[in-house]
Coordinates of C-alpha atoms in Angstrom, one line a residue:
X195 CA 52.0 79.9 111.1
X196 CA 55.7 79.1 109.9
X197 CA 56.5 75.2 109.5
X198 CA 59.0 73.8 112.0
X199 CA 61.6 71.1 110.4
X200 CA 64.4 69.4 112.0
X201 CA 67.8 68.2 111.1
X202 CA 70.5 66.6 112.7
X203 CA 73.4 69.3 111.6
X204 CA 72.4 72.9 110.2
X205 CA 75.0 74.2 108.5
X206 CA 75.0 78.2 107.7
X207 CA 76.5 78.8 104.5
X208 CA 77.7 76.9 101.7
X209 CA 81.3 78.2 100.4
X210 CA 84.0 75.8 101.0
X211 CA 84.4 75.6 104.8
X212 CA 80.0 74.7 104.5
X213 CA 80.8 72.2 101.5
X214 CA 83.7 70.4 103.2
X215 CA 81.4 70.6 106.4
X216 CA 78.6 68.8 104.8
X217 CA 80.8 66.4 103.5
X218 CA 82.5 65.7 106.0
X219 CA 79.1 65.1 108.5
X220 CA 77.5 63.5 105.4
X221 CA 79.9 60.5 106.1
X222 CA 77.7 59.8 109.5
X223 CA 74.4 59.3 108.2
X224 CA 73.4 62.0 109.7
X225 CA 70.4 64.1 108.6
X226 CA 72.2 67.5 107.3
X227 CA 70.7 70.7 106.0
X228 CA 72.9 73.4 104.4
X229 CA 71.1 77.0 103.6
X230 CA 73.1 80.0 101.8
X231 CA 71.6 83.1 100.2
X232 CA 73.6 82.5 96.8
X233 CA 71.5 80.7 94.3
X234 CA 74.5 78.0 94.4
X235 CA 76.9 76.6 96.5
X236 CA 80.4 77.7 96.4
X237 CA 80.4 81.0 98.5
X238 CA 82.2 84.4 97.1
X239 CA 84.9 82.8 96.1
X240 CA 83.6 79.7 94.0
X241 CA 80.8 82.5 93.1
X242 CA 78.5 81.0 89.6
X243 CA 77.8 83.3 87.1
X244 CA 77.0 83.9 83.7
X245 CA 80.6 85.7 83.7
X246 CA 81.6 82.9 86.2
X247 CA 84.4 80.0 85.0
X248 CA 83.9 77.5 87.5
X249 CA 87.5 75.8 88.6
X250 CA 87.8 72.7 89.2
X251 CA 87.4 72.7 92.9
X252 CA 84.5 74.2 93.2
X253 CA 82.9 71.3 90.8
X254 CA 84.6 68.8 92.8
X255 CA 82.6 69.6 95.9
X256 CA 79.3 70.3 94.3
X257 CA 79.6 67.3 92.8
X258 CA 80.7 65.9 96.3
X259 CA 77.4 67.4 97.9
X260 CA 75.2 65.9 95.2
X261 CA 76.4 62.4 95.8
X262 CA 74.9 62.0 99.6
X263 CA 71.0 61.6 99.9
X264 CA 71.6 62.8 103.1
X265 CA 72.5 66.4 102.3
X266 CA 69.7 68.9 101.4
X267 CA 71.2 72.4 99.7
X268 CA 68.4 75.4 100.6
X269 CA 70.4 77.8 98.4
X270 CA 68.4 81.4 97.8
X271 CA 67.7 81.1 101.7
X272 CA 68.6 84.0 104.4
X273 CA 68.7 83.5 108.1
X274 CA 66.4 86.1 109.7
X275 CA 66.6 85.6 113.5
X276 CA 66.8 82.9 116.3
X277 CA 63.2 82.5 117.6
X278 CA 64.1 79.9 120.5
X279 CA 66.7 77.5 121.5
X280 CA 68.2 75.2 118.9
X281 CA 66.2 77.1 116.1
X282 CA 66.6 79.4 113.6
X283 CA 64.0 81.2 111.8
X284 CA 64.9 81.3 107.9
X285 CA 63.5 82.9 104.7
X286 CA 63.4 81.8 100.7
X287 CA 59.9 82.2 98.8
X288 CA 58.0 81.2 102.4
X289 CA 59.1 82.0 106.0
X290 CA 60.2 78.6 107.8
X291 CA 61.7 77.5 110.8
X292 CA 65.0 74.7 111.4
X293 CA 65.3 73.0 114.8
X294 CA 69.1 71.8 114.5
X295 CA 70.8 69.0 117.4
X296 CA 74.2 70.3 115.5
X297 CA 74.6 73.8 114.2
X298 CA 78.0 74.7 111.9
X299 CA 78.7 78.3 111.1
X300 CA 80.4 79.0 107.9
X301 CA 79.2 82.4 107.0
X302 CA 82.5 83.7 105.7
X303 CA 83.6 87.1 105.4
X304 CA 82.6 90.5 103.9
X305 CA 85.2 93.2 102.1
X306 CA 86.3 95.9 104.3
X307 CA 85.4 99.1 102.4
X308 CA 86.9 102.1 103.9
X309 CA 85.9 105.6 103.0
X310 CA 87.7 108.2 100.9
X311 CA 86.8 111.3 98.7
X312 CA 85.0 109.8 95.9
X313 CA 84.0 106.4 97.3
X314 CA 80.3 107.2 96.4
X315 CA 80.7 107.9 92.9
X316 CA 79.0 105.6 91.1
X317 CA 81.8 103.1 88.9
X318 CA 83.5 103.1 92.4
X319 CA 82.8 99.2 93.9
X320 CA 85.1 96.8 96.2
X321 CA 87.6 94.5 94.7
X322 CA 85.9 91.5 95.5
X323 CA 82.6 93.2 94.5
X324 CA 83.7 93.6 91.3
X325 CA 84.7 90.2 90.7
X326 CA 80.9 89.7 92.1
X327 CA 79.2 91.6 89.2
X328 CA 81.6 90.3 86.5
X329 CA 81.1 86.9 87.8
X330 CA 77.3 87.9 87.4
X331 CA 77.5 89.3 84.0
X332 CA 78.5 92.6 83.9
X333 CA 79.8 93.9 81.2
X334 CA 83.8 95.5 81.5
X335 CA 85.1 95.0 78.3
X336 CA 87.2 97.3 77.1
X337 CA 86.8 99.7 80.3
X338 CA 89.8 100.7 82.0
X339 CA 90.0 99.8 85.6
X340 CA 92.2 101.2 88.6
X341 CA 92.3 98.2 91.2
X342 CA 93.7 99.4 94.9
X343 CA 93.9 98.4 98.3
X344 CA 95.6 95.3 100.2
X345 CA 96.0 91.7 99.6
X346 CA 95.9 89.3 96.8
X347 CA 92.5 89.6 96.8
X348 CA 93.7 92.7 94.1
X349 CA 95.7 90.4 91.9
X350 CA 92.5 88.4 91.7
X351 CA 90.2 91.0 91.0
X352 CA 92.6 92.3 88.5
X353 CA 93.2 88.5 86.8
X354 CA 88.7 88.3 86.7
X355 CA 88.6 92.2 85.4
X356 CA 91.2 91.1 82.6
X357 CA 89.5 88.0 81.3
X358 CA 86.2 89.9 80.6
X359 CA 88.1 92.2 78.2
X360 CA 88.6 95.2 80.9
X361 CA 91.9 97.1 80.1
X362 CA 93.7 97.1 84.1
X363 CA 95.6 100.5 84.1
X364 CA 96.6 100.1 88.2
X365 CA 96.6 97.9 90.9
X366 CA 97.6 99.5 94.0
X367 CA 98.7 97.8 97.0
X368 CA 99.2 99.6 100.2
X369 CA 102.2 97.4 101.8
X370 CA 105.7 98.0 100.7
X371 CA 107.6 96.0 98.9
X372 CA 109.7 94.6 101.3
X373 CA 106.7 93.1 102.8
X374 CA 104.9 91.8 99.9
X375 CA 109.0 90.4 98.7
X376 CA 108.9 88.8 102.0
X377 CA 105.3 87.4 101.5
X378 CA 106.4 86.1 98.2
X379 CA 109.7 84.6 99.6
X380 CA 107.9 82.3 102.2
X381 CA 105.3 81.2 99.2
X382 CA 108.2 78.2 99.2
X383 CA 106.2 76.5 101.7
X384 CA 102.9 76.5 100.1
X385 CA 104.1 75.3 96.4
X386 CA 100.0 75.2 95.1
X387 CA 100.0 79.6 96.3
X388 CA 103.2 80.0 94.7
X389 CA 102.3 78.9 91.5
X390 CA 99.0 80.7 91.9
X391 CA 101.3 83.8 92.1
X392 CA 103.2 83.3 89.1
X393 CA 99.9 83.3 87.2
X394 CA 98.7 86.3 88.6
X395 CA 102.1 88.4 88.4
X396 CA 100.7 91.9 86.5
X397 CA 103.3 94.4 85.0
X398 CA 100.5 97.6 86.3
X399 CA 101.1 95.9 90.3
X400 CA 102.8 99.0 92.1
X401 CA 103.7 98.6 95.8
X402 CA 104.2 101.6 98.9
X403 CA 100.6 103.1 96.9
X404 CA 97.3 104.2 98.2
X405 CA 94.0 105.8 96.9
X406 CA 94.1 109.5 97.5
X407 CA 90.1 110.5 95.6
X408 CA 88.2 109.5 93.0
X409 CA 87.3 112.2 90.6
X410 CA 84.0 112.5 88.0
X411 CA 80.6 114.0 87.5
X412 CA 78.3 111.4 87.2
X413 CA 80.5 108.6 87.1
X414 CA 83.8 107.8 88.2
X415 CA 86.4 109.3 85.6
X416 CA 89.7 109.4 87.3
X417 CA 91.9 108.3 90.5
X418 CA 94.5 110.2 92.3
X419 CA 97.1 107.8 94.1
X420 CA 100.0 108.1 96.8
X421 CA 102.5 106.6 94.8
X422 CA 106.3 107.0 95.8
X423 CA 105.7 109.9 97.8
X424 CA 103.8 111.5 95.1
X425 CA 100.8 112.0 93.6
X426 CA 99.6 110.6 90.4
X427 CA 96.3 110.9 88.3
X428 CA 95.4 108.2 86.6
X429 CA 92.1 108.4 83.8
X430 CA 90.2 105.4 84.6
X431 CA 86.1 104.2 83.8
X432 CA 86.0 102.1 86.7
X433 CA 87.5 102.0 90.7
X434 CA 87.6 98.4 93.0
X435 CA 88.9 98.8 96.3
X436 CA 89.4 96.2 98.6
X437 CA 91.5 97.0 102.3
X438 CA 91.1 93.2 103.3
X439 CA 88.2 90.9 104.6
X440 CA 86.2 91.4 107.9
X441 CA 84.3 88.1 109.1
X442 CA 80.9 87.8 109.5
X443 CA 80.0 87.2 112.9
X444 CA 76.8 88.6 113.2
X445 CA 74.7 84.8 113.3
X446 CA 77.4 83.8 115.9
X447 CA 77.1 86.7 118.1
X448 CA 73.4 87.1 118.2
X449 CA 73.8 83.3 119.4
X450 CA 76.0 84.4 121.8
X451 CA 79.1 82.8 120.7
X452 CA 82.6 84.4 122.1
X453 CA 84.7 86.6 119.9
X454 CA 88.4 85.4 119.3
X455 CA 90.9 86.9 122.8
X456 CA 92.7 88.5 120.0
X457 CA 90.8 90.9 118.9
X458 CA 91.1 89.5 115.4
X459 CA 86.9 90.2 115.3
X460 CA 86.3 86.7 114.6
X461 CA 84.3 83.4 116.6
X462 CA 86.7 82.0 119.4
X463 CA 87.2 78.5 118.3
X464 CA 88.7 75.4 120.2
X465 CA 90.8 72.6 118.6
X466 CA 87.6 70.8 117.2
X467 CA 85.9 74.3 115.9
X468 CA 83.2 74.3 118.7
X469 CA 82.9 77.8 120.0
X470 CA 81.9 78.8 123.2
X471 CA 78.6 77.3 123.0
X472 CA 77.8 73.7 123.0
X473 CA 76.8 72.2 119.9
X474 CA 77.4 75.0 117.6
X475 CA 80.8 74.8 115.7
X476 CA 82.3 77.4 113.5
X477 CA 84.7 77.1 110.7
X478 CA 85.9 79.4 107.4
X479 CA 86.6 82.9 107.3
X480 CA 84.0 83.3 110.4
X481 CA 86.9 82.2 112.5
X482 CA 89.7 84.4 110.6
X483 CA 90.8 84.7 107.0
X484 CA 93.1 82.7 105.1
X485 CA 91.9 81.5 101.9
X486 CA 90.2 78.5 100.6
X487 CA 92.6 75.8 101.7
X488 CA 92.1 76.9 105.6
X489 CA 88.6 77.1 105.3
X490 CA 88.4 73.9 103.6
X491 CA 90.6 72.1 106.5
X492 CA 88.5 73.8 108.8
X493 CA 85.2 73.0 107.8
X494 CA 86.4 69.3 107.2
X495 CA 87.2 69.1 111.0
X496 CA 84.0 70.8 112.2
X497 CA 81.7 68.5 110.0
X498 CA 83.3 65.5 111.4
X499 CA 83.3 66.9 115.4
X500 CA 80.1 67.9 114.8
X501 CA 78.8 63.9 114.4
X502 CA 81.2 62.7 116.9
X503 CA 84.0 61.2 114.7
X504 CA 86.7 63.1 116.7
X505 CA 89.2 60.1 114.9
X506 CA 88.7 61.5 111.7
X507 CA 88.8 65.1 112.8
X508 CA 92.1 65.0 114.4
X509 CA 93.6 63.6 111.0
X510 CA 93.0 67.0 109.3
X511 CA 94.8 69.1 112.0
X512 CA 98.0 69.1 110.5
X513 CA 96.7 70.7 107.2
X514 CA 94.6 73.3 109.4
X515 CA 98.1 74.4 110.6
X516 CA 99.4 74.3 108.0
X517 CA 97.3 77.1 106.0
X518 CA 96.7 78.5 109.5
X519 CA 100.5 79.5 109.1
X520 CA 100.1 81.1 105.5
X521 CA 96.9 83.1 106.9
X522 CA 99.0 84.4 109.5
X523 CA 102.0 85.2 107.1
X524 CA 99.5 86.9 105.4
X525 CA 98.5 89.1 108.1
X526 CA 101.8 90.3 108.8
X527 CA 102.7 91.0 105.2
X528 CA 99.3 93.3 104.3
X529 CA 99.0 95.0 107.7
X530 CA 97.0 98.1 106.9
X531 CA 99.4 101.1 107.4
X532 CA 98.6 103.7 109.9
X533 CA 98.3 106.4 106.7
X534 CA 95.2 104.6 105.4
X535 CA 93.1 106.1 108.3
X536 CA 94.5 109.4 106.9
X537 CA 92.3 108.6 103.8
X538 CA 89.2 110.4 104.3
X539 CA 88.7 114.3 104.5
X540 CA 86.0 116.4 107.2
X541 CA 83.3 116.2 103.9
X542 CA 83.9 111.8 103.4
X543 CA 80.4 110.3 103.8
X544 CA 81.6 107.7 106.0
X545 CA 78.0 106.2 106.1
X546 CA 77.2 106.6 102.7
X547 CA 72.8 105.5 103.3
X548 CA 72.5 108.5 105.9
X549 CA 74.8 111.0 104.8
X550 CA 77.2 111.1 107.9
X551 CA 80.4 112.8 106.8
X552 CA 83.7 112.0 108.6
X553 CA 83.4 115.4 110.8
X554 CA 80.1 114.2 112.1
X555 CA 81.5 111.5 113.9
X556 CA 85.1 112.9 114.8
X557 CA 83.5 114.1 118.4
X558 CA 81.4 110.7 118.8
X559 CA 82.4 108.5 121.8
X560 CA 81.2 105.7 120.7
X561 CA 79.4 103.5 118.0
X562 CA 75.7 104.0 120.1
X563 CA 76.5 108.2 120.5
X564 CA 77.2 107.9 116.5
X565 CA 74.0 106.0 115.7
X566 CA 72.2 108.4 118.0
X567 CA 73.0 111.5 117.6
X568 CA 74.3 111.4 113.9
X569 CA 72.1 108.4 113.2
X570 CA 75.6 106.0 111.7
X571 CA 74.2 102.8 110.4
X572 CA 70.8 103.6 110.1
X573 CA 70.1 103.2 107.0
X574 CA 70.1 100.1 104.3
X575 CA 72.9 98.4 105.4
X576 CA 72.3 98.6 108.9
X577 CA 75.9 99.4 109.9
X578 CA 77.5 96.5 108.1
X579 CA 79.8 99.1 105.5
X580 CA 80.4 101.7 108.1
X581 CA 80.3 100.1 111.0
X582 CA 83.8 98.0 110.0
X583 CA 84.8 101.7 108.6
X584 CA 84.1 103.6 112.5
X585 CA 85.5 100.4 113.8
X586 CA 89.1 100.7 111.6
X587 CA 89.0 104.8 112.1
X588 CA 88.1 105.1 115.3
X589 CA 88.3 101.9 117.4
X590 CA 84.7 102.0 118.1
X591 CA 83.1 98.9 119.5
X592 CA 80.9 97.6 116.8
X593 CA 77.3 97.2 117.2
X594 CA 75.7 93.8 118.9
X595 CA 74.0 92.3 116.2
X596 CA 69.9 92.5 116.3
X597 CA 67.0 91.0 114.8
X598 CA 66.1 90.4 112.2
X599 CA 69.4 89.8 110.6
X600 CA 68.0 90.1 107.0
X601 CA 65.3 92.0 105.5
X602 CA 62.3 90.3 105.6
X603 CA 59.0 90.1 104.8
X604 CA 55.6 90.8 106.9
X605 CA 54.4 87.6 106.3
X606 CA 57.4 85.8 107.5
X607 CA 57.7 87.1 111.0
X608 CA 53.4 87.5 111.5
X609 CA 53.9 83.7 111.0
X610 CA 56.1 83.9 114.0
X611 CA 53.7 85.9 115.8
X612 CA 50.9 83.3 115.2
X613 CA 53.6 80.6 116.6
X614 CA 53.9 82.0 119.4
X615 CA 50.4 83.3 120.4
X616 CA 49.8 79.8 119.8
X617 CA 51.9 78.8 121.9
X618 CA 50.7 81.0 125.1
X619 CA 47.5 79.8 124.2
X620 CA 48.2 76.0 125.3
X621 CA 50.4 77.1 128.3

């Protein structure tokens, strides 16, 4: 039988819209329980490592957290399904259950990896992947790296592959330079980014330029790019691609909370983050990327909605604006171009755990004829890599979210069983 506890605010997820949530609720005297799958708090972005350099931030608000009795961190803990009302079932070593009165989701966002000849070689990883592995040790130094894609998120990777000693021989970015010069020239209004960008400025930064293939034997040895209206080949130990973020709603939607009118693919929020469900709120890149700021302002006015202090909410709308504005500056300025669905060739494993090549799926009609006739998203990641991919390439619908979420073990969902035969038993 799986133990039951209770909580006055569950919060999913502990990067900085969860931490700023926690905080913010904390203030309440509420009862609050915050579970993440990371061994610590700080999400991908504030990610701890034994490569990791923690900035200052991120200390701040673990130190924040750490300060209230009232908060209780459950890092190294995935969600697994939603069992009944108000209740989620949730796995670390054991298989338990939380019963929540308040339930904030901050589960944040995964990279959009999109498929091209190569993508499967191994040395070939996402942009904010490899900032992932460095973060968790591994060793770059000296290796030469081709960084490509959209979005600062390169110039990041690029500044964390640099630092360990890797040699960055490319960065790639996909929008032309009259849109990233516009990006930069509006940076005016957010002085803390524009600094930021100074810092990151890289001589090997090359605009108008996309990833053609990936070439090697057993590894990755060298990258063809789009560059100028030409090809180039660059020789290379080591490929990160990112082509932007895509949030995960998965939680939310098996919940039944609405997707943004939009069609941005994130949770429908209202001015206090509630979404369309009563009592569960939603903040961070859940709701729509933008960086750290936004989900911080975000999270900040969730927590505090979320115990009924709708006074100190409202004071933190101006800010949410205010990075709501950069986010959607950012949008505009790294706008995937219509070329990048060009990328992949008839032989492109699109779903790289079945072996489904691009031609497989060019006659589908749908996500569900894809998954059962070519059997797309079968596999390990259950449609969460090329499920965003079909979605981007073909404008498929992606797939409602089942249980269980996570993969999890016997014992934790016979432990369900046993709850519930127990509970037909005293009906």
């Amino acid at each position: 039988m799986t133990a039951l506890e209770h909580c006055d605010v569950l919060i999913v997820g502990a990067g900085p819209a969860g931490m700023a949530a926690a905080v913010a609720a904390a203030s309440g005297g509420a009862s609050i329980v915050v579970i993440d799958d990371n061994p610590a708090p700080g999400g991908q972005i504030w990610r701890d490592g034994p490569g990791a350099s923690l900035p200052a931030a991120a200390r701040k608000w673990r130190d924040a957290l750490a300060r209230h009795a009232n908060i209780r961190v459950c890092s190294g803990t995935r969600v697994i399904a939603t069992p009944a009302c108000n209740e989620l079932l949730l796995e670390d070593e054991r298989g338990w259950r939380m019963r929540w009165k308040k339930l904030i989701l901050c589960t944040g966002a995964r990279e959009l990896l999109l498929p091209f000849p190569g993508w499967t070689l191994p040395g070939v990883t996402g942009a904010g992947g490899l900032q992932a592995l460095i973060k968790a040790g591994l060793p770059v130094e000296g290796e030469r790296i081709v960084i490509a894609g959209s979005g600062p998120l390169l110039l990041a990777a690029a500044s964390t592959a640099r630092a360990a000693g890797a040699k960055v021989v490319r960065i790639a970015e996909q929008a032309t330079l009259t849109a990233v010069a516009g990006f930069a020239a509006n940076l005016w209004r957010w002085p803390g980014k524009a600094a930021q960008s100074v810092t990151l400025a890289d001589p090997q930064y090359r605009t108008a330029s996309r990833i053609v293939s990936a070439q090697g034997g057993t590894q990755v040895e060298s990258v063809r790019l789009l560059q100028g209206g030409r090809e180039v080949e660059i020789a290379c130990d080591r490929v990160a691609c990112g082509f932007g973020l895509t949030p995960n709603t998965q939680l939310g939607r098996l919940l039944g909370c609405a997707l943004a009118a939009e069609g941005a693919h994130a949770l429908a929020v209202d001015a206090r983050q509630l979404t369309s469900l009563p009592d569960v709120y939603a903040a961070g890149e859940c709701t729509g990327f933008g960086g750290s700021e936004r989900a911080l302002a975000e999270g900040t006015i969730a927590g505090h909605a979320a115990v009924g202090n709708e006074r100190a909410a409202k004071q933190h709308e101006g800010e949410r604006a205010r990075w709501h504005a950069f986010a959607a500056q950012l949008h505009r300025s790294f706008a995937l171009a219509p070329a990048i669905r060009q990328m992949p060739q008839p032989d492109t494993l699109v779903c790289r755990c079945e072996d489904v090549p691009f031609s497989a799926l060019a006659d589908c009609t749908g996500w569900t004829d894809a998954k059962l006739h070519r059997r797309c998203g079968m596999g390990a990641c259950q449609g969460r890599v090329c499920g965003d991919a079909a979605q981007f390439l073909f404008g498929w619908t992606p797939p409602a979210p089942r249980p269980p979420l996570s993969p999890v073990r016997i014992s934790t969902l016979a432990g369900l069983a046993g709850q519930a035969d127990e509970g037909d038993a005293r009906q």
